[in-house]
């Protein structure tokens, strides 16, 4: 599917669900932040192959892969081996630092989770506020927004105060913010290790 079609579908979906959080471009959490480290060639390759080229989410890729493609027996993450494996890497259920909201409360959630407009200063804590997507579980909803961040270059590579490699992502469509995310690089790569038991990446 063409990027313009994907963007149109997401805008229409957001409008339909009543979720909006408009901002001025200059107030992006990415702003003029500079990368503080670089991805290795292998890291870059693995991230783009897994999250972008073979995205597991919706209609983001004509080359879409599923959990079964990667070697799992189920597409469900509820009470399954793949669900347990993903939770071991990062538990998203009842995790107060990761909000998946279907309500028109993005402004409140961004404020509550230290995602104010403007350059993001706090990159020490993994957290995310993610607007509604059509994905069936929270891990795929997170993968969806990670994909958008890397596909559209809306990410920065920052170091925490303890020099942990972190990734800051803002997903948006024509000034309407749909996600703000801070994750360890090791978490983003760890999801690939967990899912890809067939060694496809």
JSON list of C-alpha atoms in Angstrom, two decimals:
[
{"chain": "A", "resi": 1, "resn": "UNK", "atom": "CA", "xyz": [0.00, 0.00, 0.00]},
{"chain": "A", "resi": 2, "resn": "UNK", "atom": "CA", "xyz": [1.30, 3.46, -0.92]},
{"chain": "A", "resi": 3, "resn": "UNK", "atom": "CA", "xyz": [2.42, 5.69, 2.02]},
{"chain": "A", "resi": 4, "resn": "UNK", "atom": "CA", "xyz": [-0.10, 8.38, 1.02]},
{"chain": "A", "resi": 5, "resn": "UNK", "atom": "CA", "xyz": [-2.93, 5.83, 1.21]},
{"chain": "A", "resi": 6, "resn": "UNK", "atom": "CA", "xyz": [-1.76, 4.60, 4.62]},
{"chain": "A", "resi": 7, "resn": "UNK", "atom": "CA", "xyz": [-1.62, 8.20, 5.88]},
{"chain": "A", "resi": 8, "resn": "UNK", "atom": "CA", "xyz": [-5.10, 8.94, 4.55]},
{"chain": "A", "resi": 9, "resn": "UNK", "atom": "CA", "xyz": [-6.52, 5.81, 6.17]},
{"chain": "A", "resi": 10, "resn": "UNK", "atom": "CA", "xyz": [-4.96, 6.68, 9.53]},
{"chain": "A", "resi": 11, "resn": "UNK", "atom": "CA", "xyz": [-6.25, 10.26, 9.43]},
{"chain": "A", "resi": 12, "resn": "UNK", "atom": "CA", "xyz": [-9.73, 8.99, 8.57]},
{"chain": "A", "resi": 13, "resn": "UNK", "atom": "CA", "xyz": [-9.52, 6.42, 11.37]},
{"chain": "A", "resi": 14, "resn": "UNK", "atom": "CA", "xyz": [-8.42, 9.01, 13.93]},
{"chain": "A", "resi": 15, "resn": "UNK", "atom": "CA", "xyz": [-11.21, 11.36, 12.87]},
{"chain": "A", "resi": 16, "resn": "UNK", "atom": "CA", "xyz": [-13.74, 8.57, 13.12]},
{"chain": "A", "resi": 17, "resn": "UNK", "atom": "CA", "xyz": [-12.65, 7.65, 16.64]},
{"chain": "A", "resi": 18, "resn": "UNK", "atom": "CA", "xyz": [-12.56, 11.29, 17.78]},
{"chain": "A", "resi": 19, "resn": "UNK", "atom": "CA", "xyz": [-8.92, 11.25, 18.85]},
{"chain": "A", "resi": 20, "resn": "UNK", "atom": "CA", "xyz": [-7.01, 14.45, 18.19]},
{"chain": "A", "resi": 21, "resn": "UNK", "atom": "CA", "xyz": [-3.89, 16.08, 19.55]},
{"chain": "A", "resi": 22, "resn": "UNK", "atom": "CA", "xyz": [-2.71, 18.80, 17.24]},
{"chain": "A", "resi": 23, "resn": "UNK", "atom": "CA", "xyz": [0.58, 20.56, 17.73]},
{"chain": "A", "resi": 24, "resn": "UNK", "atom": "CA", "xyz": [2.90, 23.04, 16.07]},
{"chain": "A", "resi": 25, "resn": "UNK", "atom": "CA", "xyz": [5.78, 21.40, 14.20]},
{"chain": "A", "resi": 26, "resn": "UNK", "atom": "CA", "xyz": [8.28, 23.36, 16.26]},
{"chain": "A", "resi": 27, "resn": "UNK", "atom": "CA", "xyz": [6.78, 21.77, 19.40]},
{"chain": "A", "resi": 28, "resn": "UNK", "atom": "CA", "xyz": [7.57, 18.18, 18.44]},
{"chain": "A", "resi": 29, "resn": "UNK", "atom": "CA", "xyz": [9.34, 16.25, 21.18]},
{"chain": "A", "resi": 30, "resn": "UNK", "atom": "CA", "xyz": [12.02, 15.50, 18.57]},
{"chain": "A", "resi": 31, "resn": "UNK", "atom": "CA", "xyz": [12.53, 19.10, 17.48]},
{"chain": "A", "resi": 32, "resn": "UNK", "atom": "CA", "xyz": [16.19, 19.88, 16.96]},
{"chain": "A", "resi": 33, "resn": "UNK", "atom": "CA", "xyz": [17.44, 17.03, 19.14]},
{"chain": "A", "resi": 34, "resn": "UNK", "atom": "CA", "xyz": [20.64, 15.52, 17.80]},
{"chain": "A", "resi": 35, "resn": "UNK", "atom": "CA", "xyz": [21.38, 11.81, 17.74]},
{"chain": "A", "resi": 36, "resn": "UNK", "atom": "CA", "xyz": [23.84, 10.92, 20.50]},
{"chain": "A", "resi": 37, "resn": "UNK", "atom": "CA", "xyz": [24.87, 7.57, 19.07]},
{"chain": "A", "resi": 38, "resn": "UNK", "atom": "CA", "xyz": [24.54, 5.65, 15.80]},
{"chain": "A", "resi": 39, "resn": "UNK", "atom": "CA", "xyz": [22.98, 2.34, 14.92]},
{"chain": "A", "resi": 40, "resn": "UNK", "atom": "CA", "xyz": [25.39, -0.30, 13.69]},
{"chain": "A", "resi": 41, "resn": "UNK", "atom": "CA", "xyz": [24.77, -1.68, 10.20]},
{"chain": "A", "resi": 42, "resn": "UNK", "atom": "CA", "xyz": [23.40, -4.87, 11.73]},
{"chain": "A", "resi": 43, "resn": "UNK", "atom": "CA", "xyz": [21.08, -3.01, 14.13]},
{"chain": "A", "resi": 44, "resn": "UNK", "atom": "CA", "xyz": [19.81, -0.80, 11.31]},
{"chain": "A", "resi": 45, "resn": "UNK", "atom": "CA", "xyz": [19.21, -3.80, 9.06]},
{"chain": "A", "resi": 46, "resn": "UNK", "atom": "CA", "xyz": [17.39, -5.86, 11.69]},
{"chain": "A", "resi": 47, "resn": "UNK", "atom": "CA", "xyz": [15.13, -3.00, 12.78]},
{"chain": "A", "resi": 48, "resn": "UNK", "atom": "CA", "xyz": [14.10, -2.07, 9.25]},
{"chain": "A", "resi": 49, "resn": "UNK", "atom": "CA", "xyz": [13.59, -5.65, 8.10]},
{"chain": "A", "resi": 50, "resn": "UNK", "atom": "CA", "xyz": [11.45, -6.59, 11.12]},
{"chain": "A", "resi": 51, "resn": "UNK", "atom": "CA", "xyz": [9.48, -3.42, 11.83]},
{"chain": "A", "resi": 52, "resn": "UNK", "atom": "CA", "xyz": [9.25, -1.81, 8.38]},
{"chain": "A", "resi": 53, "resn": "UNK", "atom": "CA", "xyz": [9.80, -4.10, 5.38]},
{"chain": "A", "resi": 54, "resn": "UNK", "atom": "CA", "xyz": [8.00, -7.09, 6.91]},
{"chain": "A", "resi": 55, "resn": "UNK", "atom": "CA", "xyz": [5.78, -5.17, 9.33]},
{"chain": "A", "resi": 56, "resn": "UNK", "atom": "CA", "xyz": [3.39, -7.43, 11.23]},
{"chain": "A", "resi": 57, "resn": "UNK", "atom": "CA", "xyz": [0.77, -4.71, 11.49]},
{"chain": "A", "resi": 58, "resn": "UNK", "atom": "CA", "xyz": [-2.37, -4.06, 9.48]},
{"chain": "A", "resi": 59, "resn": "UNK", "atom": "CA", "xyz": [-1.77, -3.09, 5.85]},
{"chain": "A", "resi": 60, "resn": "UNK", "atom": "CA", "xyz": [1.57, -1.42, 6.49]},
{"chain": "A", "resi": 61, "resn": "UNK", "atom": "CA", "xyz": [3.47, -3.83, 4.25]},
{"chain": "A", "resi": 62, "resn": "UNK", "atom": "CA", "xyz": [2.63, -6.02, 1.26]},
{"chain": "A", "resi": 63, "resn": "UNK", "atom": "CA", "xyz": [5.34, -8.32, 2.65]},
{"chain": "A", "resi": 64, "resn": "UNK", "atom": "CA", "xyz": [3.61, -8.63, 6.03]},
{"chain": "A", "resi": 65, "resn": "UNK", "atom": "CA", "xyz": [4.75, -11.44, 8.32]},
{"chain": "A", "resi": 66, "resn": "UNK", "atom": "CA", "xyz": [2.81, -13.01, 11.19]},
{"chain": "A", "resi": 67, "resn": "UNK", "atom": "CA", "xyz": [3.77, -14.76, 14.42]},
{"chain": "A", "resi": 68, "resn": "UNK", "atom": "CA", "xyz": [3.26, -18.06, 12.59]},
{"chain": "A", "resi": 69, "resn": "UNK", "atom": "CA", "xyz": [5.67, -16.97, 9.86]},
{"chain": "A", "resi": 70, "resn": "UNK", "atom": "CA", "xyz": [8.27, -16.46, 12.57]},
{"chain": "A", "resi": 71, "resn": "UNK", "atom": "CA", "xyz": [7.72, -19.97, 13.95]},
{"chain": "A", "resi": 72, "resn": "UNK", "atom": "CA", "xyz": [4.97, -19.66, 16.57]},
{"chain": "A", "resi": 73, "resn": "UNK", "atom": "CA", "xyz": [1.87, -21.87, 16.61]},
{"chain": "A", "resi": 74, "resn": "UNK", "atom": "CA", "xyz": [-0.59, -19.10, 17.47]},
{"chain": "A", "resi": 75, "resn": "UNK", "atom": "CA", "xyz": [-1.37, -15.57, 16.35]},
{"chain": "A", "resi": 76, "resn": "UNK", "atom": "CA", "xyz": [-2.90, -14.80, 19.74]},
{"chain": "A", "resi": 77, "resn": "UNK", "atom": "CA", "xyz": [-0.79, -13.45, 22.61]},
{"chain": "A", "resi": 78, "resn": "UNK", "atom": "CA", "xyz": [-3.35, -14.33, 25.30]},
{"chain": "A", "resi": 79, "resn": "UNK", "atom": "CA", "xyz": [-2.28, -17.32, 27.38]},
{"chain": "A", "resi": 80, "resn": "UNK", "atom": "CA", "xyz": [0.13, -18.51, 24.67]},
{"chain": "A", "resi": 81, "resn": "UNK", "atom": "CA", "xyz": [3.85, -19.14, 24.39]},
{"chain": "A", "resi": 82, "resn": "UNK", "atom": "CA", "xyz": [4.41, -16.07, 22.20]},
{"chain": "A", "resi": 83, "resn": "UNK", "atom": "CA", "xyz": [2.44, -13.92, 24.64]},
{"chain": "A", "resi": 84, "resn": "UNK", "atom": "CA", "xyz": [4.56, -15.15, 27.54]},
{"chain": "A", "resi": 85, "resn": "UNK", "atom": "CA", "xyz": [7.76, -14.56, 25.57]},
{"chain": "A", "resi": 86, "resn": "UNK", "atom": "CA", "xyz": [6.80, -10.98, 24.67]},
{"chain": "A", "resi": 87, "resn": "UNK", "atom": "CA", "xyz": [5.83, -10.26, 28.27]},
{"chain": "A", "resi": 88, "resn": "UNK", "atom": "CA", "xyz": [9.23, -11.49, 29.43]},
{"chain": "A", "resi": 89, "resn": "UNK", "atom": "CA", "xyz": [10.86, -8.86, 27.20]},
{"chain": "A", "resi": 90, "resn": "UNK", "atom": "CA", "xyz": [8.46, -6.09, 28.22]},
{"chain": "A", "resi": 91, "resn": "UNK", "atom": "CA", "xyz": [5.13, -6.48, 29.99]},
{"chain": "A", "resi": 92, "resn": "UNK", "atom": "CA", "xyz": [2.53, -4.06, 28.63]},
{"chain": "A", "resi": 93, "resn": "UNK", "atom": "CA", "xyz": [-0.55, -5.28, 30.50]},
{"chain": "A", "resi": 94, "resn": "UNK", "atom": "CA", "xyz": [-1.34, -3.11, 33.50]},
{"chain": "A", "resi": 95, "resn": "UNK", "atom": "CA", "xyz": [1.95, -1.29, 33.00]},
{"chain": "A", "resi": 96, "resn": "UNK", "atom": "CA", "xyz": [1.35, 2.28, 34.14]},
{"chain": "A", "resi": 97, "resn": "UNK", "atom": "CA", "xyz": [4.18, 3.56, 31.92]},
{"chain": "A", "resi": 98, "resn": "UNK", "atom": "CA", "xyz": [2.54, 2.31, 28.72]},
{"chain": "A", "resi": 99, "resn": "UNK", "atom": "CA", "xyz": [-0.84, 3.76, 27.82]},
{"chain": "A", "resi": 100, "resn": "UNK", "atom": "CA", "xyz": [-2.93, 2.51, 24.91]},
{"chain": "A", "resi": 101, "resn": "UNK", "atom": "CA", "xyz": [-5.88, 4.85, 24.78]},
{"chain": "A", "resi": 102, "resn": "UNK", "atom": "CA", "xyz": [-9.05, 4.76, 22.72]},
{"chain": "A", "resi": 103, "resn": "UNK", "atom": "CA", "xyz": [-10.31, 7.98, 24.27]},
{"chain": "A", "resi": 104, "resn": "UNK", "atom": "CA", "xyz": [-9.83, 11.59, 23.22]},
{"chain": "A", "resi": 105, "resn": "UNK", "atom": "CA", "xyz": [-7.48, 12.13, 26.17]},
{"chain": "A", "resi": 106, "resn": "UNK", "atom": "CA", "xyz": [-4.07, 12.32, 24.51]},
{"chain": "A", "resi": 107, "resn": "UNK", "atom": "CA", "xyz": [-3.30, 15.75, 25.97]},
{"chain": "A", "resi": 108, "resn": "UNK", "atom": "CA", "xyz": [-3.94, 14.46, 29.49]},
{"chain": "A", "resi": 109, "resn": "UNK", "atom": "CA", "xyz": [-1.98, 11.26, 28.93]},
{"chain": "A", "resi": 110, "resn": "UNK", "atom": "CA", "xyz": [1.00, 13.07, 27.41]},
{"chain": "A", "resi": 111, "resn": "UNK", "atom": "CA", "xyz": [1.10, 15.42, 30.40]},
{"chain": "A", "resi": 112, "resn": "UNK", "atom": "CA", "xyz": [0.76, 12.56, 32.90]},
{"chain": "A", "resi": 113, "resn": "UNK", "atom": "CA", "xyz": [3.60, 10.59, 31.35]},
{"chain": "A", "resi": 114, "resn": "UNK", "atom": "CA", "xyz": [6.10, 13.41, 30.97]},
{"chain": "A", "resi": 115, "resn": "UNK", "atom": "CA", "xyz": [5.67, 13.92, 27.23]},
{"chain": "A", "resi": 116, "resn": "UNK", "atom": "CA", "xyz": [5.19, 17.70, 27.08]},
{"chain": "A", "resi": 117, "resn": "UNK", "atom": "CA", "xyz": [5.38, 19.55, 23.77]},
{"chain": "A", "resi": 118, "resn": "UNK", "atom": "CA", "xyz": [8.90, 20.66, 22.92]},
{"chain": "A", "resi": 119, "resn": "UNK", "atom": "CA", "xyz": [12.26, 18.95, 23.17]},
{"chain": "A", "resi": 120, "resn": "UNK", "atom": "CA", "xyz": [12.04, 15.87, 25.35]},
{"chain": "A", "resi": 121, "resn": "UNK", "atom": "CA", "xyz": [14.45, 15.98, 28.25]},
{"chain": "A", "resi": 122, "resn": "UNK", "atom": "CA", "xyz": [13.55, 12.84, 30.22]},
{"chain": "A", "resi": 123, "resn": "UNK", "atom": "CA", "xyz": [14.76, 9.80, 28.31]},
{"chain": "A", "resi": 124, "resn": "UNK", "atom": "CA", "xyz": [15.62, 7.69, 31.35]},
{"chain": "A", "resi": 125, "resn": "UNK", "atom": "CA", "xyz": [12.31, 5.85, 31.71]},
{"chain": "A", "resi": 126, "resn": "UNK", "atom": "CA", "xyz": [10.77, 3.57, 29.10]},
{"chain": "A", "resi": 127, "resn": "UNK", "atom": "CA", "xyz": [7.21, 4.72, 28.47]},
{"chain": "A", "resi": 128, "resn": "UNK", "atom": "CA", "xyz": [4.66, 5.35, 25.74]},
{"chain": "A", "resi": 129, "resn": "UNK", "atom": "CA", "xyz": [1.30, 6.94, 25.05]},
{"chain": "A", "resi": 130, "resn": "UNK", "atom": "CA", "xyz": [-0.27, 5.40, 21.97]},
{"chain": "A", "resi": 131, "resn": "UNK", "atom": "CA", "xyz": [-3.52, 6.36, 20.25]},
{"chain": "A", "resi": 132, "resn": "UNK", "atom": "CA", "xyz": [-5.91, 3.78, 18.88]},
{"chain": "A", "resi": 133, "resn": "UNK", "atom": "CA", "xyz": [-4.80, 1.44, 16.12]},
{"chain": "A", "resi": 134, "resn": "UNK", "atom": "CA", "xyz": [-6.63, -1.52, 14.61]},
{"chain": "A", "resi": 135, "resn": "UNK", "atom": "CA", "xyz": [-4.16, -4.05, 16.04]},
{"chain": "A", "resi": 136, "resn": "UNK", "atom": "CA", "xyz": [-5.47, -6.84, 18.24]},
{"chain": "A", "resi": 137, "resn": "UNK", "atom": "CA", "xyz": [-3.00, -6.59, 21.13]},
{"chain": "A", "resi": 138, "resn": "UNK", "atom": "CA", "xyz": [-0.78, -4.03, 22.83]},
{"chain": "A", "resi": 139, "resn": "UNK", "atom": "CA", "xyz": [2.51, -5.43, 21.56]},
{"chain": "A", "resi": 140, "resn": "UNK", "atom": "CA", "xyz": [1.40, -5.11, 17.94]},
{"chain": "A", "resi": 141, "resn": "UNK", "atom": "CA", "xyz": [0.06, -1.62, 18.68]},
{"chain": "A", "resi": 142, "resn": "UNK", "atom": "CA", "xyz": [3.53, -0.71, 19.93]},
{"chain": "A", "resi": 143, "resn": "UNK", "atom": "CA", "xyz": [5.17, -2.37, 16.91]},
{"chain": "A", "resi": 144, "resn": "UNK", "atom": "CA", "xyz": [2.85, -0.34, 14.66]},
{"chain": "A", "resi": 145, "resn": "UNK", "atom": "CA", "xyz": [4.09, 2.96, 16.11]},
{"chain": "A", "resi": 146, "resn": "UNK", "atom": "CA", "xyz": [7.73, 1.84, 16.16]},
{"chain": "A", "resi": 147, "resn": "UNK", "atom": "CA", "xyz": [7.35, 1.02, 12.48]},
{"chain": "A", "resi": 148, "resn": "UNK", "atom": "CA", "xyz": [5.98, 4.48, 11.70]},
{"chain": "A", "resi": 149, "resn": "UNK", "atom": "CA", "xyz": [8.78, 6.17, 13.60]},
{"chain": "A", "resi": 150, "resn": "UNK", "atom": "CA", "xyz": [11.53, 4.37, 11.70]},
{"chain": "A", "resi": 151, "resn": "UNK", "atom": "CA", "xyz": [9.75, 4.37, 8.33]},
{"chain": "A", "resi": 152, "resn": "UNK", "atom": "CA", "xyz": [9.28, 8.14, 8.41]},
{"chain": "A", "resi": 153, "resn": "UNK", "atom": "CA", "xyz": [12.50, 9.06, 10.21]},
{"chain": "A", "resi": 154, "resn": "UNK", "atom": "CA", "xyz": [10.60, 10.39, 13.22]},
{"chain": "A", "resi": 155, "resn": "UNK", "atom": "CA", "xyz": [12.98, 9.11, 15.86]},
{"chain": "A", "resi": 156, "resn": "UNK", "atom": "CA", "xyz": [16.07, 10.24, 17.72]},
{"chain": "A", "resi": 157, "resn": "UNK", "atom": "CA", "xyz": [18.84, 8.17, 19.26]},
{"chain": "A", "resi": 158, "resn": "UNK", "atom": "CA", "xyz": [19.57, 9.50, 22.74]},
{"chain": "A", "resi": 159, "resn": "UNK", "atom": "CA", "xyz": [21.56, 8.46, 25.79]},
{"chain": "A", "resi": 160, "resn": "UNK", "atom": "CA", "xyz": [20.04, 8.25, 29.25]},
{"chain": "A", "resi": 161, "resn": "UNK", "atom": "CA", "xyz": [21.82, 9.74, 32.25]},
{"chain": "A", "resi": 162, "resn": "UNK", "atom": "CA", "xyz": [23.37, 6.30, 32.79]},
{"chain": "A", "resi": 163, "resn": "UNK", "atom": "CA", "xyz": [24.47, 6.15, 29.12]},
{"chain": "A", "resi": 164, "resn": "UNK", "atom": "CA", "xyz": [21.81, 3.57, 28.18]},
{"chain": "A", "resi": 165, "resn": "UNK", "atom": "CA", "xyz": [21.01, 3.72, 24.47]},
{"chain": "A", "resi": 166, "resn": "UNK", "atom": "CA", "xyz": [17.43, 4.98, 24.12]},
{"chain": "A", "resi": 167, "resn": "UNK", "atom": "CA", "xyz": [15.13, 5.63, 21.16]},
{"chain": "A", "resi": 168, "resn": "UNK", "atom": "CA", "xyz": [12.64, 8.53, 21.18]},
{"chain": "A", "resi": 169, "resn": "UNK", "atom": "CA", "xyz": [9.74, 8.31, 18.72]},
{"chain": "A", "resi": 170, "resn": "UNK", "atom": "CA", "xyz": [6.92, 10.65, 17.82]},
{"chain": "A", "resi": 171, "resn": "UNK", "atom": "CA", "xyz": [4.32, 9.35, 15.38]},
{"chain": "A", "resi": 172, "resn": "UNK", "atom": "CA", "xyz": [2.02, 11.89, 13.81]},
{"chain": "A", "resi": 173, "resn": "UNK", "atom": "CA", "xyz": [-0.02, 12.59, 10.71]},
{"chain": "A", "resi": 174, "resn": "UNK", "atom": "CA", "xyz": [-0.21, 16.13, 9.43]},
{"chain": "A", "resi": 175, "resn": "UNK", "atom": "CA", "xyz": [0.38, 17.66, 12.85]},
{"chain": "A", "resi": 176, "resn": "UNK", "atom": "CA", "xyz": [-1.93, 15.28, 14.73]},
{"chain": "A", "resi": 177, "resn": "UNK", "atom": "CA", "xyz": [0.19, 13.32, 17.21]},
{"chain": "A", "resi": 178, "resn": "UNK", "atom": "CA", "xyz": [-0.66, 9.62, 17.45]},
{"chain": "A", "resi": 179, "resn": "UNK", "atom": "CA", "xyz": [2.13, 8.36, 19.72]},
{"chain": "A", "resi": 180, "resn": "UNK", "atom": "CA", "xyz": [5.06, 9.42, 21.86]},
{"chain": "A", "resi": 181, "resn": "UNK", "atom": "CA", "xyz": [7.47, 6.70, 22.89]},
{"chain": "A", "resi": 182, "resn": "UNK", "atom": "CA", "xyz": [10.75, 6.22, 24.76]},
{"chain": "A", "resi": 183, "resn": "UNK", "atom": "CA", "xyz": [12.28, 2.74, 24.57]},
{"chain": "A", "resi": 184, "resn": "UNK", "atom": "CA", "xyz": [15.67, 1.23, 25.18]},
{"chain": "A", "resi": 185, "resn": "UNK", "atom": "CA", "xyz": [17.37, 0.20, 21.96]},
{"chain": "A", "resi": 186, "resn": "UNK", "atom": "CA", "xyz": [17.89, -3.17, 23.62]},
{"chain": "A", "resi": 187, "resn": "UNK", "atom": "CA", "xyz": [14.10, -3.53, 24.03]},
{"chain": "A", "resi": 188, "resn": "UNK", "atom": "CA", "xyz": [13.43, -2.77, 20.35]},
{"chain": "A", "resi": 189, "resn": "UNK", "atom": "CA", "xyz": [16.04, -5.34, 19.33]},
{"chain": "A", "resi": 190, "resn": "UNK", "atom": "CA", "xyz": [14.91, -7.73, 22.05]},
{"chain": "A", "resi": 191, "resn": "UNK", "atom": "CA", "xyz": [11.42, -7.97, 20.56]},
{"chain": "A", "resi": 192, "resn": "UNK", "atom": "CA", "xyz": [13.01, -9.15, 17.31]},
{"chain": "A", "resi": 193, "resn": "UNK", "atom": "CA", "xyz": [15.00, -11.82, 19.15]},
{"chain": "A", "resi": 194, "resn": "UNK", "atom": "CA", "xyz": [11.86, -12.99, 20.96]},
{"chain": "A", "resi": 195, "resn": "UNK", "atom": "CA", "xyz": [9.58, -13.17, 17.91]},
{"chain": "A", "resi": 196, "resn": "UNK", "atom": "CA", "xyz": [11.99, -14.45, 15.26]},
{"chain": "A", "resi": 197, "resn": "UNK", "atom": "CA", "xyz": [12.52, -18.05, 16.39]},
{"chain": "A", "resi": 198, "resn": "UNK", "atom": "CA", "xyz": [12.79, -19.17, 12.75]},
{"chain": "A", "resi": 199, "resn": "UNK", "atom": "CA", "xyz": [15.78, -16.87, 12.17]},
{"chain": "A", "resi": 200, "resn": "UNK", "atom": "CA", "xyz": [14.19, -14.97, 9.28]},
{"chain": "A", "resi": 201, "resn": "UNK", "atom": "CA", "xyz": [15.77, -11.62, 10.15]}
]
